[in-house]
Amino acid sequence: MANGHKKNHTKTSRRTAARRADTLQVVAFGIGVFVFPLVARRISVLEHYLDIMVFVGIYALVAMGLCLLMGYAGQISLGHASFFGLGAYISGVMTSKFGLNPWCCMVLGGMVCAVVALVIGGPSLKLCGHYLAMATLAFCIIVTVIFNESIVWTGGPDGLAFIPGLSVFGKPLESVASYYYLVWCAVLLVFVLCLNVIRSPVGLALRSIHDSETAAGAVGVNVAKVKITAFVFSAVIASVAGSLYAHYLNFINPAGFDLFVSIKLVIMIILGGLYSLWGAIVGAGLITFLGYEWLHLFEDAEVMVYGAIILVIVIFLPDGLVSLPGRIIRRKRIP
Amino acid sequence: MDPTTSASQLLQYAITGLTVGSIYAMVAIGFNAIYNVTEAINFAQGEFVMLGGLVMVFFHITLKLPAVASFPLTILVVTITGILLDRLVIRPLSKPTVLNMVIATIGASFFIRGAAMMIWGKNPFDLPPFSGRDPIMFLGAAIQPQGLWVIGFLLVVVIALTLFFDRTIMGKALRACAVNVSAARLVGINVKYMVLASFALSAAIGALGGIVITPISLMEYDRGPMLAVKGFSACVLGGMGSFPGAIVGGLMIGLIESLVAGLISSGYKDVFALSVLLVVLFAKPSGLFGSIAVSKIKKF
Amino acid sequence: MKKRWGVEKAAALLAVSVAWIAFVLTPAAEVCAAQPYKVGAVFSVSGRASFLGDPEKKTVLMLQEQINKQGGINGHPLEVVIYDDEGDSTKCALAVRKLIMQDKVCAIVGPSLSGLSLAVLPEAQKHKVPMVSCAASYKIVTKNPETGEQWKWIFKTPQSDSMAVEAIYTHMKKHGISKIAILSVTTGFGASGRGELLRLAPKYGITVVADEKYGPKDTDMTAQLTKIKGHAPQAIVNWSIGPTQVVVLRNWKALGMNNIPMYQSHGFGSGENIKLAAGAAEGVYCPLGACVVADALPADHPQKKVATAYAAAYKAKYGTPISTFGGHAWDAFSLVVKALDAVGCDCTRIRDTLENIKGFVGQHGVFNFSPKDHNGLTMKDAFQMMVVKNGCWKVTQ
């Protein structure tokens, strides 16, 4: 999967151009986030979409972290549903059983996930390709079994209900719109954060590892350290997303964090576009809306149509949905 | 040791483990066949097993054809499905990176599962066992005759494949692809054709697995993913691409599950099996029988 | 990174596609003559719990057709909006919110699973919409287990798992069984049954000598059964659903353990299972609701008439025999219809009516609701203890 696209600009002009594009992206994104509820409120069919958009935002958070790890550093992970789940369960159990403040739990979840990611990431990230996929998959299955079996804490397969919601400055976030803004502000924040990481020397190191670990090591990149940093970073984001999920839905069960969710997350970033943060967001949007809303139209054929959509995108848009506009433009220019 | 654990119980656990492990091994062999040529994991492998069981139900129970006729017909139908998977999904990929191929097979597995649900519905189906349901008593352990068939068919697959890889041109060409695809292309092997052959081969093995396991465990449309995950674990444990590795990996996982369920805790049996897998991987990153040198050549 | 494409253009394209989808999904303007009564339903029609949701959906659609054929409820056509939650909590919550906010239904039937019912119950409470769950856990209706206070807006029709367990334990006690082994599947259904089995065992003087589990897609349970055999229990209780409960029976017979009586959960209630077990189900005990064993009931049984009618109509329409779970939806939906018939489409009045329904003959018993009891069933009429004899259900004492 060599990724040798080089531009023939000079170094500085390339950097300023990239910065300008970044700012533009963030501003466009921010406006889109702000405007959507205003539009949705006026169209009765879209009213319900705001609710789904909250989940899109939550999955987009996880997907962006995963995109940094998979798209940029080239390390596959089928274990991110577990970090997502660990965050959710730590928040859920700590708030509902011990009455801790949800925000503290979110921080606690992030810290626990960072430690777990360090511990399992150390030996796992020495593996490559399918072996790494299997190791993370095994981690994911083990965590699901633990969620299922520790019934006293987690409620077992039936799940944990009545998790308290979040409140900001003592004011509970009750309406869907308020939660939407909270989640999407987080998405915007992580988006900016990830963009900065990508543009920094760390981002360059990540991409060098993606292309060739040996070469990256030879030019002085501390391969192991950079890989584990990306892994921990994405695990913490997933954990925070998990906390947001638990407090919004007020309910969690192991099925929400099993290996099929891990696979779904990978499908998101690949269908969206592996090499772009936008891809993670677009992919999260596509898969979430398909799964939670649009596929219902097909009733019994739902699973088949889902498969067909994945196939069509991966066959005809191998670089993901984000490459679609570029392709259309290119086709127009060269008739 | 628990006083209730006797030698006959251990034997019982071992036999159960070997039966289940044989199925995992068959799935793992299927994974390897495709991995060796394409370097991708075919997540629809579990769906081949599911189709094997359900298509056999269609021929044998619904159409009431004799088992001797429905057996080859089933293998044929599933093999054609495998070929179609290559022609309609893998070959049209405009950018066949490993990840894209994996996602394509995941998409295909959804499609096949959805189609099977439309055709057969959601209920489980049964097949009559090949030679009755009366268990054979052996040293105090009850052996299901069908379990022996499962292990027997694994042996048949192993022998047939060994002959195929050693004695036939096509088998040798597949082996060449396994070592190095680009080099194989240079010596004039039609790699596209080999990809097709690998899909056909793994579909056929999967179908066989489905046919022999259905009389034991029934079969329904969504059995595939679980089998795929177990088979993938077996495949990685043994070392990707290694033919003996797949068999040892499959049998080991089956045995660990069964022994842990019997002796330690049935709730945590998957955890134990996967922990062993992780320990092996951390000690030997290319699996039990995989060679690091070979995995270095692979792009993925 | 690849060549950058214009962000503005991408955004425009996205906006256009969203607008297009919105346009496509907009339902055509409704022209309504007599205001239809709108009832919502959420079932796990597909996915991991499709064995529950599939018959439930079919039952509700069948009842809706029957009612509309007879001219609706007091002249109002009955409209049912059914969503499939696929056993997924997020989907379930979205579906319930959509039913309340967008479809503006006056009552909700479902969800199928206990966990999901607990997940969406606060939503129904908050928006004051009556919800009649088709899931078993007593927690769904009981707000406070100590005082027995019920959730104001929530009802449920299935018997609690504890009732099935008590039926089994009562039967065991009568036959002098005091040492049992438990087998359960690691899903919500199995975990809930296992929990009740362990909780109630001391009350009946029963000791649990083995507590084994297996996964919902496991291929063989010989190992678990062999271990149980080593503990020599007087009976085995298996709590699962789907193919595994049949595989357990086959392994049980193959291991020559049929001298140890086997009790299955009420999830075993389908003739299909006896057939699939291929002779291995002989002698299995099982507590069942009246509807699945309608034929075996004595003629003077209060539920004989409704149960045979439902079984016949379902068989005629879908060609498959009914299951326990379709019966829960029949009860839930019929109760809502009864309330609609009495007071029309008004959430508060439907709730008040439901709470006071007495003597309603359903598929799973005679329901007597009260502010203290939102399930309305007692153990006595909820379960029949059945045994498999010559491939058929027989009533046993």
mmCIF file of N, CA and C in Angstrom, chain A residues 192-256:
data_model
loop_
_atom_site.group_PDB
_atom_site.id
_atom_site.type_symbol
_atom_site.label_atom_id
_atom_site.label_comp_id
_atom_site.label_asym_id
_atom_site.label_seq_id
_atom_site.Cartn_x
_atom_site.Cartn_y
_atom_site.Cartn_z
ATOM 1 N N VAL A 192 -9.602 19.485 14.876
ATOM 2 C CA VAL A 192 -8.499 20.455 14.875
ATOM 3 C C VAL A 192 -7.239 19.826 15.462
ATOM 4 N N LEU A 193 -7.440 19.087 16.569
ATOM 5 C CA LEU A 193 -6.318 18.430 17.231
ATOM 6 C C LEU A 193 -5.622 17.469 16.263
ATOM 7 N N CYS A 194 -6.418 16.652 15.585
ATOM 8 C CA CYS A 194 -5.845 15.671 14.656
ATOM 9 C C CYS A 194 -5.139 16.359 13.500
ATOM 10 N N LEU A 195 -5.763 17.444 12.997
ATOM 11 C CA LEU A 195 -5.118 18.179 11.900
ATOM 12 C C LEU A 195 -3.749 18.674 12.327
ATOM 13 N N ASN A 196 -3.686 19.175 13.572
ATOM 14 C CA ASN A 196 -2.405 19.664 14.071
ATOM 15 C C ASN A 196 -1.385 18.550 14.192
ATOM 16 N N VAL A 197 -1.855 17.386 14.665
ATOM 17 C CA VAL A 197 -0.943 16.245 14.775
ATOM 18 C C VAL A 197 -0.413 15.865 13.397
ATOM 19 N N ILE A 198 -1.327 15.846 12.425
ATOM 20 C CA ILE A 198 -0.924 15.430 11.087
ATOM 21 C C ILE A 198 0.104 16.388 10.495
ATOM 22 N N ARG A 199 -0.114 17.693 10.753
ATOM 23 C CA ARG A 199 0.805 18.674 10.178
ATOM 24 C C ARG A 199 2.135 18.748 10.942
ATOM 25 N N SER A 200 2.148 18.216 12.164
ATOM 26 C CA SER A 200 3.361 18.318 12.979
ATOM 27 C C SER A 200 4.375 17.252 12.555
ATOM 28 N N PRO A 201 5.586 17.347 13.082
ATOM 29 C CA PRO A 201 6.585 16.311 12.770
ATOM 30 C C PRO A 201 6.088 14.911 13.138
ATOM 31 N N VAL A 202 5.253 14.821 14.175
ATOM 32 C CA VAL A 202 4.716 13.515 14.551
ATOM 33 C C VAL A 202 3.913 12.915 13.399
ATOM 34 N N GLY A 203 3.117 13.787 12.745
ATOM 35 C CA GLY A 203 2.318 13.315 11.625
ATOM 36 C C GLY A 203 3.198 12.784 10.510
ATOM 37 N N LEU A 204 4.292 13.503 10.276
ATOM 38 C CA LEU A 204 5.232 13.076 9.244
ATOM 39 C C LEU A 204 5.826 11.720 9.608
ATOM 40 N N ALA A 205 6.155 11.573 10.911
ATOM 41 C CA ALA A 205 6.699 10.300 11.377
ATOM 42 C C ALA A 205 5.682 9.176 11.185
ATOM 43 N N LEU A 206 4.410 9.480 11.481
ATOM 44 C CA LEU A 206 3.362 8.480 11.316
ATOM 45 C C LEU A 206 3.317 7.979 9.884
ATOM 46 N N ARG A 207 3.317 8.943 8.956
ATOM 47 C CA ARG A 207 3.222 8.548 7.547
ATOM 48 C C ARG A 207 4.458 7.781 7.085
ATOM 49 N N SER A 208 5.594 8.154 7.664
ATOM 50 C CA SER A 208 6.800 7.433 7.258
ATOM 51 C C SER A 208 6.727 5.980 7.715
ATOM 52 N N ILE A 209 6.119 5.755 8.897
ATOM 53 C CA ILE A 209 5.957 4.380 9.378
ATOM 54 C C ILE A 209 5.005 3.625 8.468
ATOM 55 N N HIS A 210 3.947 4.329 8.046
ATOM 56 C CA HIS A 210 2.971 3.713 7.158
ATOM 57 C C HIS A 210 3.650 3.199 5.898
ATOM 58 N N ASP A 211 4.554 4.030 5.338
ATOM 59 C CA ASP A 211 5.189 3.633 4.078
ATOM 60 C C ASP A 211 6.204 2.525 4.291
ATOM 61 N N SER A 212 7.060 2.671 5.263
ATOM 62 C CA SER A 212 8.022 1.611 5.542
ATOM 63 C C SER A 212 8.615 1.805 6.922
ATOM 64 N N GLU A 213 8.392 0.808 7.783
ATOM 65 C CA GLU A 213 8.896 0.932 9.146
ATOM 66 C C GLU A 213 10.421 0.955 9.168
ATOM 67 N N THR A 214 11.016 0.123 8.303
ATOM 68 C CA THR A 214 12.476 0.035 8.273
ATOM 69 C C THR A 214 13.075 1.379 7.879
ATOM 70 N N ALA A 215 12.509 1.969 6.811
ATOM 71 C CA ALA A 215 13.032 3.245 6.337
ATOM 72 C C ALA A 215 12.852 4.315 7.400
ATOM 73 N N ALA A 216 11.668 4.300 8.053
ATOM 74 C CA ALA A 216 11.404 5.305 9.080
ATOM 75 C C ALA A 216 12.420 5.184 10.202
ATOM 76 N N GLY A 217 12.699 3.945 10.609
ATOM 77 C CA GLY A 217 13.686 3.719 11.660
ATOM 78 C C GLY A 217 15.054 4.217 11.236
ATOM 79 N N ALA A 218 15.379 3.992 9.949
ATOM 80 C CA ALA A 218 16.702 4.357 9.448
ATOM 81 C C ALA A 218 16.920 5.866 9.485
ATOM 82 N N VAL A 219 15.855 6.658 9.251
ATOM 83 C CA VAL A 219 16.055 8.109 9.263
ATOM 84 C C VAL A 219 15.837 8.688 10.658
ATOM 85 N N GLY A 220 15.775 7.827 11.657
ATOM 86 C CA GLY A 220 15.787 8.318 13.021
ATOM 87 C C GLY A 220 14.447 8.446 13.703
ATOM 88 N N VAL A 221 13.388 7.895 13.095
ATOM 89 C CA VAL A 221 12.087 7.921 13.762
ATOM 90 C C VAL A 221 12.051 6.794 14.793
ATOM 91 N N ASN A 222 11.627 7.128 16.015
ATOM 92 C CA ASN A 222 11.473 6.103 17.044
ATOM 93 C C ASN A 222 10.146 5.379 16.787
ATOM 94 N N VAL A 223 10.243 4.339 15.964
ATOM 95 C CA VAL A 223 9.040 3.697 15.429
ATOM 96 C C VAL A 223 8.110 3.230 16.542
ATOM 97 N N ALA A 224 8.661 2.498 17.514
ATOM 98 C CA ALA A 224 7.818 1.923 18.565
ATOM 99 C C ALA A 224 7.087 3.026 19.323
ATOM 100 N N LYS A 225 7.818 4.119 19.634
ATOM 101 C CA LYS A 225 7.222 5.179 20.434
ATOM 102 C C LYS A 225 6.111 5.896 19.661
ATOM 103 N N VAL A 226 6.373 6.173 18.402
ATOM 104 C CA VAL A 226 5.372 6.885 17.611
ATOM 105 C C VAL A 226 4.116 6.034 17.455
ATOM 106 N N LYS A 227 4.318 4.731 17.201
ATOM 107 C CA LYS A 227 3.160 3.852 17.029
ATOM 108 C C LYS A 227 2.311 3.817 18.289
ATOM 109 N N ILE A 228 2.976 3.656 19.424
ATOM 110 C CA ILE A 228 2.211 3.519 20.665
ATOM 111 C C ILE A 228 1.538 4.833 21.036
ATOM 112 N N THR A 229 2.184 5.963 20.679
ATOM 113 C CA THR A 229 1.542 7.256 20.936
ATOM 114 C C THR A 229 0.230 7.349 20.163
ATOM 115 N N ALA A 230 0.289 6.973 18.888
ATOM 116 C CA ALA A 230 -0.924 7.034 18.069
ATOM 117 C C ALA A 230 -1.991 6.103 18.641
ATOM 118 N N PHE A 231 -1.567 4.928 19.094
ATOM 119 C CA PHE A 231 -2.503 3.944 19.627
ATOM 120 C C PHE A 231 -3.189 4.483 20.885
ATOM 121 N N VAL A 232 -2.386 5.022 21.801
ATOM 122 C CA VAL A 232 -2.938 5.545 23.055
ATOM 123 C C VAL A 232 -3.854 6.731 22.771
ATOM 124 N N PHE A 233 -3.397 7.615 21.893
ATOM 125 C CA PHE A 233 -4.205 8.785 21.538
ATOM 126 C C PHE A 233 -5.587 8.361 21.033
ATOM 127 N N SER A 234 -5.596 7.400 20.096
ATOM 128 C CA SER A 234 -6.887 6.989 19.530
ATOM 129 C C SER A 234 -7.733 6.257 20.568
ATOM 130 N N ALA A 235 -7.078 5.527 21.488
ATOM 131 C CA ALA A 235 -7.834 4.823 22.520
ATOM 132 C C ALA A 235 -8.511 5.817 23.462
ATOM 133 N N VAL A 236 -7.803 6.891 23.799
ATOM 134 C CA VAL A 236 -8.379 7.886 24.712
ATOM 135 C C VAL A 236 -9.579 8.571 24.051
ATOM 136 N N ILE A 237 -9.431 8.915 22.775
ATOM 137 C CA ILE A 237 -10.570 9.541 22.082
ATOM 138 C C ILE A 237 -11.759 8.590 22.067
ATOM 139 N N ALA A 238 -11.486 7.317 21.790
ATOM 140 C CA ALA A 238 -12.575 6.333 21.757
ATOM 141 C C ALA A 238 -13.246 6.246 23.115
ATOM 142 N N SER A 239 -12.451 6.307 24.166
ATOM 143 C CA SER A 239 -13.005 6.215 25.514
ATOM 144 C C SER A 239 -13.918 7.401 25.823
ATOM 145 N N VAL A 240 -13.467 8.598 25.443
ATOM 146 C CA VAL A 240 -14.299 9.786 25.683
ATOM 147 C C VAL A 240 -15.604 9.661 24.897
ATOM 148 N N ALA A 241 -15.499 9.192 23.655
ATOM 149 C CA ALA A 241 -16.703 8.989 22.847
ATOM 150 C C ALA A 241 -17.626 7.990 23.545
ATOM 151 N N GLY A 242 -17.036 6.961 24.140
ATOM 152 C CA GLY A 242 -17.837 5.963 24.853
ATOM 153 C C GLY A 242 -18.587 6.581 26.016
ATOM 154 N N SER A 243 -17.904 7.465 26.763
ATOM 155 C CA SER A 243 -18.579 8.137 27.880
ATOM 156 C C SER A 243 -19.746 8.975 27.377
ATOM 157 N N LEU A 244 -19.503 9.713 26.296
ATOM 158 C CA LEU A 244 -20.578 10.535 25.728
ATOM 159 C C LEU A 244 -21.760 9.665 25.333
ATOM 160 N N TYR A 245 -21.447 8.506 24.763
ATOM 161 C CA TYR A 245 -22.484 7.559 24.322
ATOM 162 C C TYR A 245 -23.314 7.091 25.515
ATOM 163 N N ALA A 246 -22.607 6.664 26.578
ATOM 164 C CA ALA A 246 -23.305 6.126 27.743
ATOM 165 C C ALA A 246 -24.226 7.164 28.366
ATOM 166 N N HIS A 247 -23.746 8.415 28.452
ATOM 167 C CA HIS A 247 -24.556 9.429 29.111
ATOM 168 C C HIS A 247 -25.689 9.935 28.223
ATOM 169 N N TYR A 248 -25.521 9.791 26.920
ATOM 170 C CA TYR A 248 -26.624 10.219 26.047
ATOM 171 C C TYR A 248 -27.725 9.169 26.006
ATOM 172 N N LEU A 249 -27.326 7.895 25.831
ATOM 173 C CA LEU A 249 -28.315 6.827 25.692
ATOM 174 C C LEU A 249 -28.849 6.415 27.055
ATOM 175 N N ASN A 250 -28.126 6.712 28.117
ATOM 176 C CA ASN A 250 -28.469 6.317 29.474
ATOM 177 C C ASN A 250 -28.536 4.805 29.649
ATOM 178 N N PHE A 251 -27.996 4.081 28.692
ATOM 179 C CA PHE A 251 -28.042 2.619 28.747
ATOM 180 C C PHE A 251 -26.892 2.064 27.921
ATOM 181 N N ILE A 252 -26.253 1.013 28.434
ATOM 182 C CA ILE A 252 -25.223 0.358 27.624
ATOM 183 C C ILE A 252 -25.336 -1.144 27.797
ATOM 184 N N ASN A 253 -25.020 -1.888 26.761
ATOM 185 C CA ASN A 253 -24.914 -3.344 26.898
ATOM 186 C C ASN A 253 -23.732 -3.839 26.083
ATOM 187 N N PRO A 254 -23.232 -5.038 26.386
ATOM 188 C CA PRO A 254 -22.011 -5.502 25.725
ATOM 189 C C PRO A 254 -22.131 -5.540 24.200
ATOM 190 N N ALA A 255 -23.340 -5.771 23.705
ATOM 191 C CA ALA A 255 -23.506 -5.862 22.259
ATOM 192 C C ALA A 255 -23.159 -4.555 21.556
ATOM 193 N N GLY A 256 -23.196 -3.445 22.293
ATOM 194 C CA GLY A 256 -22.855 -2.172 21.672
ATOM 195 C C GLY A 256 -21.361 -1.982 21.460
#
